[in-house]
mmCIF file of C-alpha atoms in Angstrom:
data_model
loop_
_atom_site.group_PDB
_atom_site.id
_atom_site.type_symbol
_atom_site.label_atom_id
_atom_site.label_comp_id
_atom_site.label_asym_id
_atom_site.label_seq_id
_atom_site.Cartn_x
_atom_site.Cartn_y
_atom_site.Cartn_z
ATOM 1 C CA UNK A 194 0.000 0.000 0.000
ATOM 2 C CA UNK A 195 1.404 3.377 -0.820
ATOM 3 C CA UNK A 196 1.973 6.289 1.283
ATOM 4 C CA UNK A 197 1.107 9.860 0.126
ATOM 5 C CA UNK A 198 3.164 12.544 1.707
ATOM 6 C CA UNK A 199 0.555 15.609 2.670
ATOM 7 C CA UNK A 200 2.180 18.679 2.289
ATOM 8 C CA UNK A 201 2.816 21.071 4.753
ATOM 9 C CA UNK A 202 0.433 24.240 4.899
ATOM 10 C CA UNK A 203 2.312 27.049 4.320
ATOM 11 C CA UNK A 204 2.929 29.295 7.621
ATOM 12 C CA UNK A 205 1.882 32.789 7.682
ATOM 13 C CA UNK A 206 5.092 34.255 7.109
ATOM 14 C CA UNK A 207 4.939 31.798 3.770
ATOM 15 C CA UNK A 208 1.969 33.400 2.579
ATOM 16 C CA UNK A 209 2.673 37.116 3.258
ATOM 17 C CA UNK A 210 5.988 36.466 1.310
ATOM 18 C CA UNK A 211 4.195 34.889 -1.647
ATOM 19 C CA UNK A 212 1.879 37.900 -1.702
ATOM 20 C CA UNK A 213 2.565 41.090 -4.497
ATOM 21 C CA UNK A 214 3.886 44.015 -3.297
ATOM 22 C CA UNK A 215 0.542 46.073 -3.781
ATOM 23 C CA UNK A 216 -1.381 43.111 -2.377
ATOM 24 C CA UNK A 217 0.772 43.849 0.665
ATOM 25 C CA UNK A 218 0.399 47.109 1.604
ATOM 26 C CA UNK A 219 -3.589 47.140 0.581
ATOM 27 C CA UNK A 220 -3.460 45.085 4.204
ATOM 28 C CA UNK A 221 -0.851 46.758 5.643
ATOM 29 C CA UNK A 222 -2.556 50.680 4.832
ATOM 30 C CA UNK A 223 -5.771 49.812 6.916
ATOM 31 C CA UNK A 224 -3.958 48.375 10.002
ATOM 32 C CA UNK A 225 -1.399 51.455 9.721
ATOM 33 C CA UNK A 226 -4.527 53.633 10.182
ATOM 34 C CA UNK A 227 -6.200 52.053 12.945
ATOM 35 C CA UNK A 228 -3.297 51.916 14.922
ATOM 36 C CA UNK A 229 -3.075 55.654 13.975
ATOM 37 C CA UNK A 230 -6.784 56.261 15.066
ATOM 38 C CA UNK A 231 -6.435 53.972 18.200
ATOM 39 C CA UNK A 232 -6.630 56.777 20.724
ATOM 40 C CA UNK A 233 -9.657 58.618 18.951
ATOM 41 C CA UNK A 234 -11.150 55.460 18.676
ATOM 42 C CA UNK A 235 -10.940 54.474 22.260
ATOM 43 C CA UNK A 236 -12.402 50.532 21.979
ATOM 44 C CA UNK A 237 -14.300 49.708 24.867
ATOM 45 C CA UNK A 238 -12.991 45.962 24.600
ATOM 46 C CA UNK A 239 -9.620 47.595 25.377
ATOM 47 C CA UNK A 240 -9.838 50.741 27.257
ATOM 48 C CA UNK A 241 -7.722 51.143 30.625
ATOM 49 C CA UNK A 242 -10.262 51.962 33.413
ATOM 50 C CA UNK A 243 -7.199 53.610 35.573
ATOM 51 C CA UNK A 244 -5.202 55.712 33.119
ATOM 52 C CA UNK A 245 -6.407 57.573 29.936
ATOM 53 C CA UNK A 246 -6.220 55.752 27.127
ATOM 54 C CA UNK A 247 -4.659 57.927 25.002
ATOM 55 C CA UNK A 248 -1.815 58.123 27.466
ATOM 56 C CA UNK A 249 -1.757 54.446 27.839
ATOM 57 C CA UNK A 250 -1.700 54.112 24.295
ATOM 58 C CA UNK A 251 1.798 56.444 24.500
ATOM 59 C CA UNK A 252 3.389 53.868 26.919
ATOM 60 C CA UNK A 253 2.825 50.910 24.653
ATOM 61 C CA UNK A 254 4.058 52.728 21.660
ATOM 62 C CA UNK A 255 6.983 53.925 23.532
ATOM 63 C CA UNK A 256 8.072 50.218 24.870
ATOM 64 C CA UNK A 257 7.441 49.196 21.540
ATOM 65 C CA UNK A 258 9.898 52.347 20.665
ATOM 66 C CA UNK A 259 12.736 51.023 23.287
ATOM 67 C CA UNK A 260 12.296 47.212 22.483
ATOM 68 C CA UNK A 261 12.601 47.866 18.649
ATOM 69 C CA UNK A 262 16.280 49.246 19.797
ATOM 70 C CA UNK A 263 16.847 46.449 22.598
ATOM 71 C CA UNK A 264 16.029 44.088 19.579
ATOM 72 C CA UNK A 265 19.148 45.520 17.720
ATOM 73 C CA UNK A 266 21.412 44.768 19.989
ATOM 74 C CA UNK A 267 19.921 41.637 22.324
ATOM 75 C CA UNK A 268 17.806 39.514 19.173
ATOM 76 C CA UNK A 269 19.974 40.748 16.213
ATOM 77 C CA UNK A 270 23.355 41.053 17.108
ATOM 78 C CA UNK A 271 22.906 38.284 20.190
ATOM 79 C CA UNK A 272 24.195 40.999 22.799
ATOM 80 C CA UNK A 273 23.336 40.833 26.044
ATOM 81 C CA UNK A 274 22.284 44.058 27.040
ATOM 82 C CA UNK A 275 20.958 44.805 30.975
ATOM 83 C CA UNK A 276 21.607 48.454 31.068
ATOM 84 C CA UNK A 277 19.649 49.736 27.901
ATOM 85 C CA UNK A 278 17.865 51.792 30.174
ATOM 86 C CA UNK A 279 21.214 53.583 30.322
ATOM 87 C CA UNK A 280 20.572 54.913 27.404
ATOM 88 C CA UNK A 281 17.288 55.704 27.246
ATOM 89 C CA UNK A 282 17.991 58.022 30.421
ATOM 90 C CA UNK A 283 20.443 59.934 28.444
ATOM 91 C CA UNK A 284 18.075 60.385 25.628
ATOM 92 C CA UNK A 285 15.512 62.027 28.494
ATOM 93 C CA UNK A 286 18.396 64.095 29.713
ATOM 94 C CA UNK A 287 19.127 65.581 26.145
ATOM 95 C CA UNK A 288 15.913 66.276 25.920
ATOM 96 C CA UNK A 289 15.211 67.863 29.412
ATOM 97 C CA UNK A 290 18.822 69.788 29.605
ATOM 98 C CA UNK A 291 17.868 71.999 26.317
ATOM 99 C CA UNK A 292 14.072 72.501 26.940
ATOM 100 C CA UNK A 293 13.481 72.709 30.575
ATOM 101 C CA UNK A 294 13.220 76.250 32.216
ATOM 102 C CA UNK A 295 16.005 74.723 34.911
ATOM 103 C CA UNK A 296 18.617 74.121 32.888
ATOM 104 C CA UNK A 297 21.243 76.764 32.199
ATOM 105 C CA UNK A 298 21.756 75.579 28.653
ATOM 106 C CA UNK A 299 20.620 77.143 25.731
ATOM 107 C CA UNK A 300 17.521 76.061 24.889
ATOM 108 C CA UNK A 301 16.471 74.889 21.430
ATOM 109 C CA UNK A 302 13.516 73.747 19.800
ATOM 110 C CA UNK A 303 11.962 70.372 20.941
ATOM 111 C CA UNK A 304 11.828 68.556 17.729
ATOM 112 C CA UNK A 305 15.920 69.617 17.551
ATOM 113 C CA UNK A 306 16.451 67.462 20.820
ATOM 114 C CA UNK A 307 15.474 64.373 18.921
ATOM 115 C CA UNK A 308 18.130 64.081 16.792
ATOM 116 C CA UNK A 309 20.712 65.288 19.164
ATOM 117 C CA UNK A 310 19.787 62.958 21.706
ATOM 118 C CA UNK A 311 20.117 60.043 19.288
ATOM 119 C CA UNK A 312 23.842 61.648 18.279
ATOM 120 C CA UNK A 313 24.378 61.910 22.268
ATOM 121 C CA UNK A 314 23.781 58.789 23.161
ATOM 122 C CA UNK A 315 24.998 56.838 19.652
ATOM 123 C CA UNK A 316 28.658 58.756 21.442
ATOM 124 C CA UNK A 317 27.774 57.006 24.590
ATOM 125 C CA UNK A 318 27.454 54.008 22.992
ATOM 126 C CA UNK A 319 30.444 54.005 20.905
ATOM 127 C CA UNK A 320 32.181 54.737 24.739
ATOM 128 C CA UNK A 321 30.884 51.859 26.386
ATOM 129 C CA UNK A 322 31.011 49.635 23.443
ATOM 130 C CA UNK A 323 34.548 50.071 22.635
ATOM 131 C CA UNK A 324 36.478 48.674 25.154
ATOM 132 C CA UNK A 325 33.778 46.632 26.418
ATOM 133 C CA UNK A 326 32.075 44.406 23.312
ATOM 134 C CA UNK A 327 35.313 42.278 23.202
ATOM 135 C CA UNK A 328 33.810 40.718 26.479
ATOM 136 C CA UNK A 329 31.091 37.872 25.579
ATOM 137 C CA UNK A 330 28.356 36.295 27.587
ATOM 138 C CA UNK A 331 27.586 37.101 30.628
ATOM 139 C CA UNK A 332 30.969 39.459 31.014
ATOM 140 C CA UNK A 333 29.041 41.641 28.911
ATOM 141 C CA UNK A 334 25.615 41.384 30.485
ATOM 142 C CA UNK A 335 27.294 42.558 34.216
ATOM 143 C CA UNK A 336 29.295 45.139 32.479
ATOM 144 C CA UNK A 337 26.078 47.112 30.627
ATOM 145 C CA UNK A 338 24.155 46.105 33.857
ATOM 146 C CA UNK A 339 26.848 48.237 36.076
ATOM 147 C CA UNK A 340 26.373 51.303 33.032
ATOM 148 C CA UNK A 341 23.123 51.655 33.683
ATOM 149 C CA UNK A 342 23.314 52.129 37.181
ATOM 150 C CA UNK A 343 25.886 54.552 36.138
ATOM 151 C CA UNK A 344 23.944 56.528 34.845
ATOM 152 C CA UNK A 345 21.483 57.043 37.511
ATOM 153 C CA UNK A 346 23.926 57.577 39.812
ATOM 154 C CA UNK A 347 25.846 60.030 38.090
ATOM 155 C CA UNK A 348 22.081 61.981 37.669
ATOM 156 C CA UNK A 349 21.176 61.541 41.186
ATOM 157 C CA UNK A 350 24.733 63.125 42.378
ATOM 158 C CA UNK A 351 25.841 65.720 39.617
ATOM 159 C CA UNK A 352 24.500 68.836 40.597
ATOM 160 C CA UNK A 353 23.731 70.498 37.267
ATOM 161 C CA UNK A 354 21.481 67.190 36.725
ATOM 162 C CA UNK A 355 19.495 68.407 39.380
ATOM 163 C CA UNK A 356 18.951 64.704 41.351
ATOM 164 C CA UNK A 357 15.536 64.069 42.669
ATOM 165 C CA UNK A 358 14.637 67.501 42.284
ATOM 166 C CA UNK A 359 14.860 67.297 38.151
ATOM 167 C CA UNK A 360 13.962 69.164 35.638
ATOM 168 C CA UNK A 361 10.587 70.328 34.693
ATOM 169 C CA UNK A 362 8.371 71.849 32.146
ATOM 170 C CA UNK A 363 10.175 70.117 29.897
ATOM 171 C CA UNK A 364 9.749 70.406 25.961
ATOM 172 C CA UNK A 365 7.112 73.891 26.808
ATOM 173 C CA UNK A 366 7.215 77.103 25.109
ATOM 174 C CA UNK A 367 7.353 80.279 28.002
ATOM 175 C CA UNK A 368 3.824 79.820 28.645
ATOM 176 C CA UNK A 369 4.108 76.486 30.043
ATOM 177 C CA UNK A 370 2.517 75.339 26.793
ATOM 178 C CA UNK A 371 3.181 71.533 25.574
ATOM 179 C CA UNK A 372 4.631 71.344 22.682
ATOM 180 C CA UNK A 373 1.877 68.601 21.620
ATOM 181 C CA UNK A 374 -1.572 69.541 23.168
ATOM 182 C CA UNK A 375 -2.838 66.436 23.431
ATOM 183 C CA UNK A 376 -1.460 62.515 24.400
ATOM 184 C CA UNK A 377 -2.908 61.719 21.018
ATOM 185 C CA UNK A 378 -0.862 63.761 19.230
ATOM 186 C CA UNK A 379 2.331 62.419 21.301
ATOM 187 C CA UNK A 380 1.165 59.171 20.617
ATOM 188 C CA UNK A 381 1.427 59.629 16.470
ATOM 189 C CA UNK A 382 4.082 61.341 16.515
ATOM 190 C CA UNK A 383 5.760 58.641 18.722
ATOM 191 C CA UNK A 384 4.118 55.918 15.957
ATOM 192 C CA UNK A 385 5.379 57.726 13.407
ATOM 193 C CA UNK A 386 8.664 57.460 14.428
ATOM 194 C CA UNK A 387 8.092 53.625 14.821
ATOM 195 C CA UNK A 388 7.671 52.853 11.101
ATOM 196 C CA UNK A 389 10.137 55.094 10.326
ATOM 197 C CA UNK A 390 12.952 53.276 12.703
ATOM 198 C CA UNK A 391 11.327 50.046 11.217
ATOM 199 C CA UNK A 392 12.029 50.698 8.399
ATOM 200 C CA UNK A 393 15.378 51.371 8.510
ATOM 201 C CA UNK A 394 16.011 48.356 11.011
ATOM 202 C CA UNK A 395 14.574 46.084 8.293
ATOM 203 C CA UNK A 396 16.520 47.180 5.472
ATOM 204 C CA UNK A 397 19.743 46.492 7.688
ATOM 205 C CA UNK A 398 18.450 43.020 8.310
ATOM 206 C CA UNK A 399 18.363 42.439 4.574
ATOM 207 C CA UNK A 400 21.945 43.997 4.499
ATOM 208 C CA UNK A 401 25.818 42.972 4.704
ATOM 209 C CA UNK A 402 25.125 44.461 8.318
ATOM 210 C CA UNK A 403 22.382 42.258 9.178
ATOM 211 C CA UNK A 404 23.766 38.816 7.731
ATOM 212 C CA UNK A 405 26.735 39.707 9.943
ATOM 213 C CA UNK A 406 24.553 40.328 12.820
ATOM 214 C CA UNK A 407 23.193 36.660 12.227
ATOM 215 C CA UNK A 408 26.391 35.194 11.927
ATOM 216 C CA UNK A 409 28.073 36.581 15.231
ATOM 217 C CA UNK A 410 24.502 35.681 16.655
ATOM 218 C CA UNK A 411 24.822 32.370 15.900
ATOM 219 C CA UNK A 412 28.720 31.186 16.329
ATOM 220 C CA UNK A 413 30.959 34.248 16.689
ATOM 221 C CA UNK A 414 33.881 32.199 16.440
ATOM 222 C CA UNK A 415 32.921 30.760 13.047
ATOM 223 C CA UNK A 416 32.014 34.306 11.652
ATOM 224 C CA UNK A 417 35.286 35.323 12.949
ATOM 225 C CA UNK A 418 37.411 32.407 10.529
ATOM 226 C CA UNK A 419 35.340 33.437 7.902
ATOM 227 C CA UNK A 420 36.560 37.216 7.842
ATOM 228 C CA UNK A 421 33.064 38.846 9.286
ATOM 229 C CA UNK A 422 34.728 42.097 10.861
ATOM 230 C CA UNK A 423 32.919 40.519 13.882
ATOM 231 C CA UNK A 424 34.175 43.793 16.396
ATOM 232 C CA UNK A 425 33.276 46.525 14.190
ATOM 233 C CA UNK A 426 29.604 45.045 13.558
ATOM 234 C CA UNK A 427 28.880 44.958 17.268
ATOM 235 C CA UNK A 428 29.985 48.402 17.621
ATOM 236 C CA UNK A 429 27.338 49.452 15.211
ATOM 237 C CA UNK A 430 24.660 47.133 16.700
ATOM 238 C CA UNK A 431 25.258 48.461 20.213
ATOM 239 C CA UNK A 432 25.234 52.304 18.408
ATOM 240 C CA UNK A 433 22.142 51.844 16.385
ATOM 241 C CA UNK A 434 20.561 50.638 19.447
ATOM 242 C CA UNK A 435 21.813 53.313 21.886
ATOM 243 C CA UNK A 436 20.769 56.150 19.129
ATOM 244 C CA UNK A 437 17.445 54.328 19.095
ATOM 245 C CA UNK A 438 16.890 54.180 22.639
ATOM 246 C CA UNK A 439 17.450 57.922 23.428
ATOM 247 C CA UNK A 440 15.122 58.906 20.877
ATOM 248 C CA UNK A 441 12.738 57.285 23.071
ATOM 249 C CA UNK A 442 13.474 58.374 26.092
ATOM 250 C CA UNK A 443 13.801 62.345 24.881
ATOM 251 C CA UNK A 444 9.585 61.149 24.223
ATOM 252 C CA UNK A 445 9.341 59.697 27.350
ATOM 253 C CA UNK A 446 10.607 63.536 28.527
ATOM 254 C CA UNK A 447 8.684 65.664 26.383
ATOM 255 C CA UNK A 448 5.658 63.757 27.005
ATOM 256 C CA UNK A 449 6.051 63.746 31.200
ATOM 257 C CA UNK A 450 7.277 67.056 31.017
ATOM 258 C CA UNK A 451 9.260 66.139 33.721
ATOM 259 C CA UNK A 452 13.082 64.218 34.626
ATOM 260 C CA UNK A 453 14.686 63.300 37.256
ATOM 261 C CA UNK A 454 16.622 60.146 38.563
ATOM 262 C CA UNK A 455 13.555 57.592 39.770
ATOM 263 C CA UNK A 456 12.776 56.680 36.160
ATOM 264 C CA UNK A 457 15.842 54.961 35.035
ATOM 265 C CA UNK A 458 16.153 51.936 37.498
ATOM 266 C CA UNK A 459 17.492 48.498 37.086
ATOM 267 C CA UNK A 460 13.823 47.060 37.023
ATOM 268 C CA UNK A 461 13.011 49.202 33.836
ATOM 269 C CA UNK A 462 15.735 48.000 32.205
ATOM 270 C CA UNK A 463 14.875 44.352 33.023
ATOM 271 C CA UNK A 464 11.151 45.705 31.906
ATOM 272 C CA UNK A 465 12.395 46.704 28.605
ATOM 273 C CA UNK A 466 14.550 43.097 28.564
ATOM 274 C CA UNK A 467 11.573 41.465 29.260
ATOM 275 C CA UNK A 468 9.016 42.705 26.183
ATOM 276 C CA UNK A 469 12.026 41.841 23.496
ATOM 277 C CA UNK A 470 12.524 38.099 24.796
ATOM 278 C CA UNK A 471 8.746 37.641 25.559
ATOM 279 C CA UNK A 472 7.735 38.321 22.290
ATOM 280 C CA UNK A 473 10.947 36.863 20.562
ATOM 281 C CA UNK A 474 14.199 38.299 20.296
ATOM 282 C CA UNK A 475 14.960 38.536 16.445
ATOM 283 C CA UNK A 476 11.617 39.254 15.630
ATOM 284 C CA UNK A 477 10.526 42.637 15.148
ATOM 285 C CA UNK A 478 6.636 42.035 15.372
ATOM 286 C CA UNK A 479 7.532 39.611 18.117
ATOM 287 C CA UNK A 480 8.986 42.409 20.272
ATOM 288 C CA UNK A 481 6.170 45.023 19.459
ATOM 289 C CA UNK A 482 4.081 42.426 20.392
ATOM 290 C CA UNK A 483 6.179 42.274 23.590
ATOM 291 C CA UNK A 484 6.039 45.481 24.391
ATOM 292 C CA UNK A 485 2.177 45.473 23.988
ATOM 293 C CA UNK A 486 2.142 42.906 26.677
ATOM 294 C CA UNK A 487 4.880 44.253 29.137
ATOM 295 C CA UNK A 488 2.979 48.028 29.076
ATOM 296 C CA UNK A 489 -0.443 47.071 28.049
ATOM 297 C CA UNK A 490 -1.452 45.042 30.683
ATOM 298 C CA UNK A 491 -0.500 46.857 33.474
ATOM 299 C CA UNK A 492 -2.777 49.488 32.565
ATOM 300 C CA UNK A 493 -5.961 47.423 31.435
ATOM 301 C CA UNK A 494 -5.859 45.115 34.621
ATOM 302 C CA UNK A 495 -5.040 47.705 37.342
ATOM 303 C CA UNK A 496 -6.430 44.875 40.005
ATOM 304 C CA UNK A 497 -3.054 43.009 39.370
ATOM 305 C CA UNK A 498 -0.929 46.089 38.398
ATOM 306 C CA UNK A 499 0.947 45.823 41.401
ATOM 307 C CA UNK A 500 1.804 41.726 40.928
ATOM 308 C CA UNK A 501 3.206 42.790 37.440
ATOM 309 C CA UNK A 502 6.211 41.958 38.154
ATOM 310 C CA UNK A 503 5.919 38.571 39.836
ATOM 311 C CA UNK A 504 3.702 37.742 36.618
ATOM 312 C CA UNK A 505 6.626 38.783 34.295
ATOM 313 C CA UNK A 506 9.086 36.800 35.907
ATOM 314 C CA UNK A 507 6.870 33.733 36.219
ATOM 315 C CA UNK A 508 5.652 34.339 32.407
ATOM 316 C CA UNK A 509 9.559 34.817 31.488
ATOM 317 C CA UNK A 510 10.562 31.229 32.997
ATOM 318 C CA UNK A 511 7.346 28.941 31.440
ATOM 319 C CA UNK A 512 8.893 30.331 28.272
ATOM 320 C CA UNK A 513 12.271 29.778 28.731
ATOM 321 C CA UNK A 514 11.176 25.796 29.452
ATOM 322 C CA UNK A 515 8.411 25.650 26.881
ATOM 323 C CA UNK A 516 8.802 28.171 24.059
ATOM 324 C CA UNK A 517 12.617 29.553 24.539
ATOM 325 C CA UNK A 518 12.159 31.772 21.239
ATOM 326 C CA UNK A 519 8.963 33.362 22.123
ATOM 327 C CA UNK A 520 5.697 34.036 21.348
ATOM 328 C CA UNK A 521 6.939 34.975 17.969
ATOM 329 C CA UNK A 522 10.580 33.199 17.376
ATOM 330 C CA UNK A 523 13.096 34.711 15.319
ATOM 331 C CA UNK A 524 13.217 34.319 11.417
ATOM 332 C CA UNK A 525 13.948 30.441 11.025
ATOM 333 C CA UNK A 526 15.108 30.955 7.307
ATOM 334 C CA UNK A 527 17.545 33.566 9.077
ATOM 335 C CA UNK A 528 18.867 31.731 11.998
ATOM 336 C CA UNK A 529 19.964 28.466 9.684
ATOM 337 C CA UNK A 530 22.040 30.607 7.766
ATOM 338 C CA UNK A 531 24.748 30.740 10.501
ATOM 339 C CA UNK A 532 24.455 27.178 11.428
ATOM 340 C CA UNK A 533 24.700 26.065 7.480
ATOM 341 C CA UNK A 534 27.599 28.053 7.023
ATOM 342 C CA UNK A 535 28.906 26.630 10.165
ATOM 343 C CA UNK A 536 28.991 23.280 9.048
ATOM 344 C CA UNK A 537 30.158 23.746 5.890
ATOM 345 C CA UNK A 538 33.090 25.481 7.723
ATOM 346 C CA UNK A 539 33.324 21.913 9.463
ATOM 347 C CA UNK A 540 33.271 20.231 5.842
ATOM 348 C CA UNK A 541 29.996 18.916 6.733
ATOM 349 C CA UNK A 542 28.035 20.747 4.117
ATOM 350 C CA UNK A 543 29.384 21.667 0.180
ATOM 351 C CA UNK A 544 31.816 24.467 -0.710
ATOM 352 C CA UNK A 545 30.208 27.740 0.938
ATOM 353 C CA UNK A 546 28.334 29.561 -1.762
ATOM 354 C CA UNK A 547 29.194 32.967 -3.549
ATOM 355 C CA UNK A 548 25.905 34.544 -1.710
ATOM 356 C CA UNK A 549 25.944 32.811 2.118
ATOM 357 C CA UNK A 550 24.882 34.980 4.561
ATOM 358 C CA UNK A 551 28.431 35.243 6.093
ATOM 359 C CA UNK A 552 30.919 35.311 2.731
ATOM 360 C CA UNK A 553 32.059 38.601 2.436
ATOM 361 C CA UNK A 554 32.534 40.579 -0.589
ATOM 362 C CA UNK A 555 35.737 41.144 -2.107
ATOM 363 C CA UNK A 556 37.818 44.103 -0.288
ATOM 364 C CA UNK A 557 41.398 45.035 -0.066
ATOM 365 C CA UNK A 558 41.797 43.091 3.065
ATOM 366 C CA UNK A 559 39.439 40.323 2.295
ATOM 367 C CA UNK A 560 36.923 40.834 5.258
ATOM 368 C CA UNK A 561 33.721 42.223 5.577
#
């Protein structure tokens, strides 16, 4: 009797991929626009009973914001990161040192802090990154861990960065005014820049830079015999994601309107950790989906708000023993690149092809 092999249904990723280009973004238009209209909107399957919903809606989009950058450096580049929140605080500091009334600074237009606090802290990163990213494992881990309380510190005890006491009225005009009226409006501008910084973090992925990402992600050792400039990439991994996480935190300040050194603790950072490996480091849908859950449900179920943690931690370790990638895990098709080319670098596999994720292109030196 024969046997007839049933083929596999395609997975969702299959079908989007198989789709035209128009044929995706007719679906992806609509959802962009609801997403937009979400605070207007104001669902009553989904509104937060204890905080406005358009301000709730600005917390989600601004984890989503920091775990997009996290996802750089922790799911792309396979760097363990503890103190992003390092960052981030730096980003709020930019932002609150050339708007806020307190500072002696000259002060400058809000939308001008944006970029400079991405410049700022892409400098800090390039500092701590240098002489650190040569460490691996958890070396690294302890060493951005002890950065971000660095930070803090140095805020809380550096008099022009005013401590507890802060700074206030940040990103207003002399009237006190906001520069966006509304939590809406902070909310699509703070969207906005999502796409945008998705955008760009995609096209890496498809790039030299992101195929060397995957290979130091998945054996840096191998990538290293097989002339992937494995130093130099983390550098820009660990930059891209410091620039990205001060953009969010100069939000985080405009939107508060207010800085000081309570917001930039070691359980934030373990926060923003947690939304990039509960949705699935590697995946950037996974880790907006993350965030969702990390700043979402605090807000909507305020009767367990103050358990959130012990429900994190709990959530963190079923995963870890039943679904270590995720809710969504990283691109399969990506993560067997690096172990192919692995075992063809073992002379398991057949001479390594002219376009493998990790052969690099003809240079003067002959690395990537």
């Amino acid at each position: 009797m024969s046997t007839q092999t049933i083929p596999a249904k395609p997975s969702i990723r299959e079908r989007w991929n198989n789709l035209s280009r128009p044929a995706q973004w007719a679906c992806l238009i609509p959802l962009v626009l609801f997403v937009y209209a979400l605070p207007w909107l104001n669902p009553p399957l989904i509104a937060t009973t204890g905080t406005d919903f358009p301000t709730a809606m600005f917390d989600v989009a601004r984890y989503a914001l920091v775990a997009v950058g996290l996802n750089v450096v922790v799911g792309q580049a396979g760097l363990l990161d503890l103190g992003y929140v390092g960052f981030f605080a730096v980003g709020a500091y930019v932002a609150a040192l050339f708007t806020s009334p307190n500072s002696t600074l000259t002060k400058l237009p809000y939308l001008w802090t944006l970029p400079l606090a991405m410049v700022i802290t892409m400098i800090f990163g390039i500092i701590l990154g240098t002489p650190t990213l040569r460490l691996r494992g958890d070396y690294l881990a302890i060493v951005t861990l002890g950065f971000g309380e660095m930070i803090r510190l140095i805020a809380d005890n550096v008099t022009p960065l005013r401590g507890q006491s802060g700074f206030e009225r940040v990103a207003t005009d002399a009237a006190g005014k906001s520069f966006l009226p509304t939590a809406s409006w902070w909310y699509v501008l703070t969207v906005t820049l999502i796409i945008v910084v998705l955008l760009f973090v995609g096209n890496l992925e498809r790039s030299r830079v992101g195929r060397a990402w995957v290979a130091i992600r998945e054996d840096e050792d191998a990538a290293e015999i097989m002339g992937v400039a494995t130093y130099k990439f983390k550098i820009w991994a660990f930059v891209i994601g410091a620039a990205i996480g001060g953009l969010s935190g100069a939000l985080y300040a405009g939107k508060l309107g207010f800085v000081n050194n309570q917001s930039f603790d070691v359980v934030t950072s373990m926060l923003f950790l947690a939304a990039v490996v509960l949705g699935g480091a590697g995946n950037k849908v996974g880790v907006l989906l993350g965030a969702v859950v990390v700043a979402y449900m605090p807000l909507r179920f305020v009767q367990i708000a103050e358990y959130n943690y012990l429900i994190f931690g709990i959530a963190l370790i079923v995963l870890m023993i039943f679904r270590p990638q995720g809710l969504l895990g990283a691109r399969q098709r990506l993560l067997a690149r690096g172990r192919q080319a692995y075992q063809r670098l073992l002379g398991k596999g057949e001479q390594i092809s002219g376009d493998s994720a990790l052969t690099p292109e003809p240079t003067a030196k002959g690395t990537v």
